Tab-separated table of C-alpha atoms and ligand atoms in Angstrom:
chain	number	residue	atom	x	y	z
A	1	UNK	CA	170.599	134.642	65.606
A	2	UNK	CA	168.002	136.207	63.366
A	3	UNK	CA	166.052	138.997	64.985
A	4	UNK	CA	162.330	138.670	65.394
A	5	UNK	CA	160.424	140.035	62.418
A	6	UNK	CA	157.513	142.328	63.222
A	7	UNK	CA	154.736	139.856	62.515
A	8	UNK	CA	154.647	137.817	59.370
A	9	UNK	CA	151.928	135.650	57.941
A	10	UNK	CA	152.982	132.631	59.957
A	11	UNK	CA	155.276	133.600	62.790
A	12	UNK	CA	154.371	134.194	66.387
A	13	UNK	CA	150.614	134.437	66.353
A	14	UNK	CA	147.575	132.150	66.133
A	15	UNK	CA	148.795	130.666	62.868
A	16	UNK	CA	152.044	129.498	64.427
A	17	UNK	CA	150.549	128.137	67.633
A	18	UNK	CA	147.870	126.198	65.788
A	19	UNK	CA	150.660	124.712	63.647
A	20	UNK	CA	152.629	123.718	66.783
A	21	UNK	CA	149.500	122.121	68.239
A	22	UNK	CA	148.732	120.313	64.998
A	23	UNK	CA	152.265	118.923	64.776
A	24	UNK	CA	152.416	117.720	68.388
A	25	UNK	CA	148.974	116.092	68.289
A	26	UNK	CA	149.836	114.409	64.955
A	27	UNK	CA	152.927	112.761	66.443
A	28	UNK	CA	151.085	111.714	69.618
A	29	UNK	CA	148.307	110.045	67.600
A	30	UNK	CA	150.864	108.321	65.375
A	31	UNK	CA	152.669	106.689	68.294
A	32	UNK	CA	149.383	105.722	69.902
A	33	UNK	CA	148.329	104.041	66.660
A	34	UNK	CA	151.515	101.936	66.507
A	35	UNK	CA	150.819	100.603	70.005
A	36	UNK	CA	147.084	100.279	69.329
A	37	UNK	CA	147.551	97.975	66.322
A	38	UNK	CA	149.943	95.871	68.416
A	39	UNK	CA	147.476	95.527	71.305
A	40	UNK	CA	144.615	94.727	68.907
A	41	UNK	CA	146.779	92.050	67.266
A	42	UNK	CA	146.593	90.083	70.522
A	43	UNK	CA	143.186	88.824	69.345
A	44	UNK	CA	145.303	86.499	67.180
A	45	UNK	CA	147.240	85.228	70.196
A	46	UNK	CA	144.374	84.200	72.453
A	47	UNK	CA	141.056	85.577	73.708
A	48	UNK	CA	142.475	85.772	77.236
A	49	UNK	CA	145.614	87.677	76.201
A	50	UNK	CA	143.486	90.285	74.429
A	51	UNK	CA	140.959	90.647	77.208
A	52	UNK	CA	143.758	90.973	79.784
A	53	UNK	CA	145.524	93.787	77.936
A	54	UNK	CA	142.292	95.610	77.148
A	55	UNK	CA	141.484	95.312	80.847
A	56	UNK	CA	144.328	97.783	81.409
A	57	UNK	CA	142.419	100.384	79.371
A	58	UNK	CA	139.528	100.169	81.805
A	59	UNK	CA	141.186	101.501	84.947
A	60	UNK	CA	140.434	105.054	86.127
A	61	UNK	CA	143.883	106.448	85.303
A	62	UNK	CA	143.611	105.169	81.750
A	63	UNK	CA	140.209	106.839	81.464
A	64	UNK	CA	142.043	110.147	81.813
A	65	UNK	CA	144.642	109.019	79.289
A	66	UNK	CA	141.925	108.103	76.794
A	67	UNK	CA	140.275	111.464	77.323
A	68	UNK	CA	143.616	113.162	76.609
A	69	UNK	CA	144.085	111.091	73.466
A	70	UNK	CA	140.616	111.945	72.219
A	71	UNK	CA	141.262	115.619	73.012
A	72	UNK	CA	144.363	115.446	70.793
A	73	UNK	CA	142.470	113.732	67.973
A	74	UNK	CA	139.511	116.098	68.074
A	75	UNK	CA	141.833	119.119	67.907
A	76	UNK	CA	143.896	117.604	65.089
A	77	UNK	CA	140.749	116.679	63.166
A	78	UNK	CA	139.012	120.065	63.455
A	79	UNK	CA	142.182	122.038	62.860
A	80	UNK	CA	142.986	119.724	59.939
A	81	UNK	CA	139.659	120.681	58.377
A	82	UNK	CA	140.595	124.327	58.968
A	83	UNK	CA	143.908	123.813	57.138
A	84	UNK	CA	142.012	122.236	54.258
A	85	UNK	CA	139.633	125.204	54.166
A	86	UNK	CA	142.564	127.645	54.162
A	87	UNK	CA	144.056	125.795	51.191
A	88	UNK	CA	140.967	125.175	49.100
A	89	UNK	CA	138.392	127.812	50.028
A	90	UNK	CA	138.752	131.144	48.239
A	91	UNK	CA	138.322	133.147	51.447
A	92	UNK	CA	140.077	130.585	53.625
A	93	UNK	CA	143.267	132.536	54.238
A	94	UNK	CA	141.320	135.684	55.088
A	95	UNK	CA	139.232	133.948	57.737
A	96	UNK	CA	141.915	131.620	59.103
A	97	UNK	CA	141.883	133.315	62.490
A	98	UNK	CA	138.118	133.245	62.875
A	99	UNK	CA	138.196	129.608	61.827
A	100	UNK	CA	140.725	128.865	64.564
A	101	UNK	CA	138.314	130.261	67.152
A	102	UNK	CA	135.570	128.134	65.641
A	103	UNK	CA	137.881	125.088	65.900
A	104	UNK	CA	138.562	125.834	69.561
A	105	UNK	CA	134.880	126.428	70.360
A	106	UNK	CA	133.841	123.187	68.650
A	107	UNK	CA	136.677	121.406	70.412
A	108	UNK	CA	135.449	122.589	73.849
A	109	UNK	CA	131.854	121.570	73.128
A	110	UNK	CA	132.851	118.155	71.734
A	111	UNK	CA	135.218	117.450	74.609
A	112	UNK	CA	132.661	118.450	77.240
A	113	UNK	CA	130.133	116.042	75.764
A	114	UNK	CA	132.721	113.291	75.305
A	115	UNK	CA	134.249	113.633	78.788
A	116	UNK	CA	130.915	113.595	80.587
A	117	UNK	CA	129.845	110.445	78.782
A	118	UNK	CA	133.201	108.640	78.811
A	119	UNK	CA	134.138	109.468	82.396
A	120	UNK	CA	130.736	108.549	83.782
A	121	UNK	CA	130.874	105.244	81.890
A	122	UNK	CA	134.419	104.382	82.871
A	123	UNK	CA	134.550	105.793	86.406
A	124	UNK	CA	130.941	105.393	87.493
A	125	UNK	CA	129.144	102.132	88.184
A	126	UNK	CA	130.696	98.710	87.657
B	1	UNK	CA	148.728	141.905	59.603
B	2	UNK	CA	148.725	141.751	55.850
B	3	UNK	CA	151.748	140.349	54.160
B	4	UNK	CA	152.138	140.310	50.441
B	5	UNK	CA	154.048	137.537	48.848
B	6	UNK	CA	155.600	138.624	45.575
B	7	UNK	CA	154.279	136.858	42.534
B	8	UNK	CA	155.089	134.938	40.478
B	9	UNK	CA	155.792	132.370	43.137
B	10	UNK	CA	155.861	129.297	41.016
B	11	UNK	CA	156.597	128.215	37.518
B	12	UNK	CA	159.834	127.012	36.107
B	13	UNK	CA	162.567	126.728	38.730
B	14	UNK	CA	166.069	127.633	37.580
B	15	UNK	CA	168.277	124.497	37.614
B	16	UNK	CA	170.630	125.803	40.330
B	17	UNK	CA	167.712	126.152	42.771
B	18	UNK	CA	166.327	122.697	42.241
B	19	UNK	CA	166.881	120.459	45.213
B	20	UNK	CA	166.356	117.025	43.795
B	21	UNK	CA	167.423	117.205	40.194
B	22	UNK	CA	163.763	116.923	39.290
B	23	UNK	CA	163.831	113.150	39.491
B	24	UNK	CA	161.067	112.931	42.095
B	25	UNK	CA	158.420	114.145	39.695
B	26	UNK	CA	155.456	115.545	41.521
B	27	UNK	CA	155.570	113.168	44.474
B	28	UNK	CA	155.462	116.018	46.986
B	29	UNK	CA	152.354	117.479	45.385
B	30	UNK	CA	150.608	114.109	45.451
B	31	UNK	CA	151.636	113.678	49.089
B	32	UNK	CA	150.260	117.133	49.934
B	33	UNK	CA	146.962	116.306	48.258
B	34	UNK	CA	146.817	112.897	49.930
B	35	UNK	CA	147.166	114.509	53.399
B	36	UNK	CA	144.047	116.559	52.719
B	37	UNK	CA	141.918	113.877	51.074
B	38	UNK	CA	142.801	111.232	53.662
B	39	UNK	CA	142.178	113.796	56.428
B	40	UNK	CA	138.572	114.338	55.366
B	41	UNK	CA	137.882	110.589	55.222
B	42	UNK	CA	139.689	109.942	58.523
B	43	UNK	CA	137.436	112.367	60.379
B	44	UNK	CA	134.462	110.135	59.537
B	45	UNK	CA	136.277	106.826	60.137
B	46	UNK	CA	137.907	107.779	63.451
B	47	UNK	CA	134.933	109.647	64.907
B	48	UNK	CA	132.751	106.662	63.983
B	49	UNK	CA	135.267	104.265	65.601
B	50	UNK	CA	135.415	106.272	68.819
B	51	UNK	CA	131.644	106.711	68.954
B	52	UNK	CA	130.840	103.027	68.509
B	53	UNK	CA	133.606	101.828	70.855
B	54	UNK	CA	133.385	104.410	73.637
B	55	UNK	CA	130.042	106.227	73.586
B	56	UNK	CA	127.444	103.558	72.830
B	57	UNK	CA	126.011	101.154	75.418
B	58	UNK	CA	128.473	100.447	78.215
B	59	UNK	CA	131.305	102.196	76.421
B	60	UNK	CA	134.784	100.906	77.108
B	61	UNK	CA	133.542	98.281	79.591
B	62	UNK	CA	131.950	96.392	76.720
B	63	UNK	CA	135.261	95.875	74.920
B	64	UNK	CA	136.700	92.381	75.105
B	65	UNK	CA	137.442	89.493	72.733
B	66	UNK	CA	133.728	88.935	72.115
B	67	UNK	CA	133.232	92.598	71.185
B	68	UNK	CA	135.912	92.390	68.497
B	69	UNK	CA	134.528	89.042	67.290
B	70	UNK	CA	131.089	90.636	66.982
B	71	UNK	CA	132.391	93.542	64.929
B	72	UNK	CA	134.628	91.554	62.604
B	73	UNK	CA	131.873	89.029	61.880
B	74	UNK	CA	130.518	91.858	59.716
B	75	UNK	CA	132.464	92.731	56.524
B	76	UNK	CA	131.273	96.331	56.966
B	77	UNK	CA	133.430	96.782	60.090
B	78	UNK	CA	136.292	94.771	58.580
B	79	UNK	CA	136.512	97.233	55.712
B	80	UNK	CA	135.939	100.197	57.994
B	81	UNK	CA	138.922	99.153	60.113
B	82	UNK	CA	141.001	98.278	57.055
B	83	UNK	CA	140.453	101.717	55.506
B	84	UNK	CA	141.140	103.396	58.843
B	85	UNK	CA	144.346	101.377	59.314
B	86	UNK	CA	145.762	102.130	55.867
B	87	UNK	CA	144.733	105.775	55.668
B	88	UNK	CA	145.783	106.664	59.232
B	89	UNK	CA	149.129	104.866	58.862
B	90	UNK	CA	149.957	106.410	55.480
B	91	UNK	CA	148.807	109.859	56.631
B	92	UNK	CA	150.714	109.594	59.915
B	93	UNK	CA	153.852	108.181	58.284
B	94	UNK	CA	153.913	110.932	55.689
B	95	UNK	CA	153.344	113.534	58.425
B	96	UNK	CA	156.233	112.208	60.506
B	97	UNK	CA	158.400	112.090	57.345
B	98	UNK	CA	157.804	115.832	56.957
B	99	UNK	CA	158.753	116.413	60.579
B	100	UNK	CA	161.970	114.384	60.223
B	101	UNK	CA	162.875	116.377	57.103
B	102	UNK	CA	162.289	119.582	59.075
B	103	UNK	CA	164.366	118.831	62.150
B	104	UNK	CA	167.051	116.293	61.252
B	105	UNK	CA	169.678	118.437	59.596
B	106	UNK	CA	172.324	115.829	58.862
B	107	UNK	CA	171.661	113.779	55.734
B	108	UNK	CA	172.717	110.555	57.426
B	109	UNK	CA	170.472	111.161	60.464
B	110	UNK	CA	167.555	111.917	58.167
B	111	UNK	CA	168.080	108.742	56.160
B	112	UNK	CA	168.417	106.624	59.243
B	113	UNK	CA	165.289	107.988	60.938
B	114	UNK	CA	163.221	107.611	57.791
B	115	UNK	CA	164.397	104.025	57.299
B	116	UNK	CA	163.200	103.173	60.813
B	117	UNK	CA	159.928	105.028	60.164
B	118	UNK	CA	159.176	103.189	56.913
B	119	UNK	CA	160.101	99.822	58.377
B	120	UNK	CA	157.746	100.391	61.332
B	121	UNK	CA	154.952	101.550	59.015
B	122	UNK	CA	155.246	98.474	56.771
B	123	UNK	CA	155.241	96.097	59.740
B	124	UNK	CA	152.205	97.746	61.372
B	125	UNK	CA	150.172	97.964	58.153
B	126	UNK	CA	150.856	94.325	57.258
B	127	UNK	CA	150.223	93.097	60.800
B	128	UNK	CA	146.969	95.070	61.116
B	129	UNK	CA	145.712	93.840	57.742
B	130	UNK	CA	146.584	90.246	58.557
B	131	UNK	CA	144.827	90.460	61.923
B	132	UNK	CA	141.589	91.741	60.398
B	133	UNK	CA	141.405	89.045	57.738
B	134	UNK	CA	142.740	86.038	59.633
B	135	UNK	CA	140.721	86.717	62.778
B	136	UNK	CA	139.249	83.518	64.184
B	137	UNK	CA	136.414	83.748	66.731
B	138	UNK	CA	137.139	80.195	67.874
B	139	UNK	CA	140.904	79.656	68.151
B	140	UNK	CA	141.884	76.038	68.718
B	141	UNK	CA	145.318	74.870	69.857
B	142	UNK	CA	146.174	71.146	69.534
B	143	UNK	CA	142.507	70.278	69.151
B	144	UNK	CA	141.486	72.167	72.311
B	145	UNK	CA	139.455	75.372	72.040
B	146	UNK	CA	141.072	78.279	73.904
B	147	UNK	CA	138.921	79.676	76.729
B	148	UNK	CA	137.018	82.847	75.865
B	149	UNK	CA	136.465	81.916	72.229
B	150	UNK	CA	133.134	81.581	70.464
B	151	UNK	CA	133.002	77.976	69.446
B	152	UNK	CA	130.031	76.183	67.969
B	153	UNK	CA	128.765	73.827	70.643
C	1	HEM	C1	141.059	112.928	62.101
C	1	HEM	C2	141.268	113.305	60.870
C	1	HEM	C3	142.535	114.000	60.423
C	1	HEM	C4	142.588	115.165	59.697
C	1	HEM	C5	141.406	116.005	59.186
C	1	HEM	C6	143.986	115.453	59.490
C	1	HEM	C7	144.455	116.526	58.734
C	1	HEM	C8	145.758	116.854	58.555
C	1	HEM	C9	146.247	117.915	57.707
C	1	HEM	C10	145.388	118.813	56.828
C	1	HEM	C11	147.594	117.955	57.846
C	1	HEM	C12	148.535	118.988	57.230
C	1	HEM	C13	149.354	118.429	56.109
C	1	HEM	C14	150.267	119.501	55.553
C	1	HEM	O1	150.586	120.467	56.252
C	1	HEM	O2	150.628	119.358	54.379
C	1	HEM	C15	147.981	116.922	58.795
C	1	HEM	C16	149.271	116.678	59.213
C	1	HEM	C17	149.626	115.630	60.035
C	1	HEM	N1	148.791	114.633	60.537
C	1	HEM	FE1	146.788	114.570	60.323
C	1	HEM	N2	144.764	114.504	60.105
C	1	HEM	C18	143.916	113.581	60.679
C	1	HEM	C19	144.301	112.425	61.364
C	1	HEM	C20	145.609	112.088	61.673
C	1	HEM	C21	146.013	110.827	62.291
C	1	HEM	C22	145.086	109.686	62.686
C	1	HEM	C23	147.381	110.895	62.452
C	1	HEM	C24	148.331	109.867	63.052
C	1	HEM	C25	148.299	108.603	62.765
C	1	HEM	C26	147.827	112.171	61.932
C	1	HEM	C27	149.132	112.622	61.902
C	1	HEM	C28	149.567	113.753	61.284
C	1	HEM	C29	150.945	114.206	61.283
C	1	HEM	C30	152.120	113.536	61.997
C	1	HEM	C31	150.982	115.392	60.503
C	1	HEM	C32	152.215	116.261	60.177
C	1	HEM	C33	152.199	117.513	60.999
C	1	HEM	C34	153.206	118.547	60.524
C	1	HEM	O3	153.809	118.393	59.443
C	1	HEM	O4	153.376	119.519	61.252
C	1	HEM	N3	146.719	112.869	61.457
C	1	HEM	N4	146.843	116.246	59.221
C	2	HEM	C1	140.738	105.004	73.449
C	2	HEM	C2	140.251	104.988	72.240
C	2	HEM	C3	140.138	103.719	71.397
C	2	HEM	C4	139.623	102.499	71.733
C	2	HEM	C5	139.020	102.067	73.067
C	2	HEM	C6	139.760	101.655	70.569
C	2	HEM	C7	139.350	100.320	70.511
C	2	HEM	C8	139.537	99.486	69.431
C	2	HEM	C9	139.025	98.140	69.337
C	2	HEM	C10	138.194	97.436	70.408
C	2	HEM	C11	139.427	97.625	68.136
C	2	HEM	C12	139.086	96.244	67.600
C	2	HEM	C13	138.207	96.255	66.365
C	2	HEM	C14	137.097	97.257	66.379
C	2	HEM	O1	136.497	97.527	67.443
C	2	HEM	O2	136.799	97.822	65.306
C	2	HEM	C15	140.194	98.653	67.457
C	2	HEM	C16	140.799	98.518	66.237
C	2	HEM	C17	141.411	99.560	65.545
C	2	HEM	N1	141.525	100.864	65.956
C	2	HEM	FE1	140.908	101.602	67.721
C	2	HEM	N2	140.349	102.369	69.554
C	2	HEM	C18	140.598	103.632	70.027
C	2	HEM	C19	141.166	104.668	69.313
C	2	HEM	C20	141.629	104.587	68.017
C	2	HEM	C21	142.200	105.692	67.253
C	2	HEM	C22	142.369	107.097	67.783
C	2	HEM	C23	142.540	105.203	66.024
C	2	HEM	C24	143.157	105.917	64.828
C	2	HEM	C25	144.145	106.755	64.893
C	2	HEM	C26	142.208	103.796	66.016
C	2	HEM	C27	142.441	102.935	64.967
C	2	HEM	C28	142.169	101.585	64.960
C	2	HEM	C29	142.516	100.673	63.880
C	2	HEM	C30	143.270	101.064	62.595
C	2	HEM	C31	142.043	99.400	64.248
C	2	HEM	C32	142.208	98.104	63.443
C	2	HEM	C33	143.441	97.379	63.966
C	2	HEM	C34	143.864	96.186	63.166
C	2	HEM	O3	143.827	96.227	61.934
C	2	HEM	O4	144.293	95.169	63.767
C	2	HEM	N3	141.653	103.465	67.234
C	2	HEM	N4	140.248	99.786	68.267
């Protein structure tokens, strides 16, 4: 087993954890998308088949699932933009850590707004 | 935490260190660039998709066959969804390819996993494209309109 190096550019700190998060969210979104294209394709089977399957997305437990999915996408999207900035912006590598905090702050704000709206629409009323 | 990476880091690679015999050209560089370009476009496409489908009006309660029919009656949303389908699938497939290359150490396992991945990607992209362009708001089976469709009276 290699011993732990005393801090490198990538290992062990914010840079590594943001990479782990980016990788996991990427895979989650990918598998969702496979299923999502299949469920949407039911519009070619019959209107009732589609409406029945989409009905499953409207129950309260699924509302939490959708919120989790959107949380994954919003993190992947904002952190993806951070990766792009690190690669293409002259000072990107220098400010990568500050940009990660910006990503997390924006993520919290976006998710608060999204969750309030989505959960009150899907859990409230009707 | 400042690490210095010795330069030069690139340039001509001695033949014994080349992994692929050079036959792949600059595919990996194109793929790297594609991940970044598609990422920027996907932010707009996906955030727009989620906003229109979940945040506007009644949100998710409004989604049913009629909702999809309403959107795909407009070529704008057909092309929006088409671009989102192709870019997200190619971006996601290439991302998962990288992950397979990272973790599957045996050559045969790697080949096998990537074959399954590419097959799934082709099926989903073709199916999704077909669905967008062959969508029929008024499906009829044996001369009878299916319930829930939007048929001219
Ligand atoms: C919302 C906009 C998106 C942005 C800005 C974005 C950005 C990025 C970037 C910059 C990378 C890094 C590529 C590299 O390291 O060379 C990446 C990787 C990845 N993305 Fe996205 N992406 C987005 C949407 C998606 C979607 C919709 C999916 C799934 C269908 C996805 C799946 C992946 C996967 C699986 C990886 C590989 C992760 C890894 O190698 O660790 N991404 N993304
Ligand atoms: C819970 C969140 C989501 C809901 C409720 C939802 C809903 C829908 C609906 C109703 C359609 C039908 C056409 C339309 O409205 O444009 C659709 C199609 C589509 N969605 Fe989503 N969507 C969600 C998340 C996503 C995400 C995260 C992605 C991308 C990674 C995505 C990608 C697509 C694509 C590519 C199509 C076209 C499918 C096809 O070609 O048959 N959706 N979605």
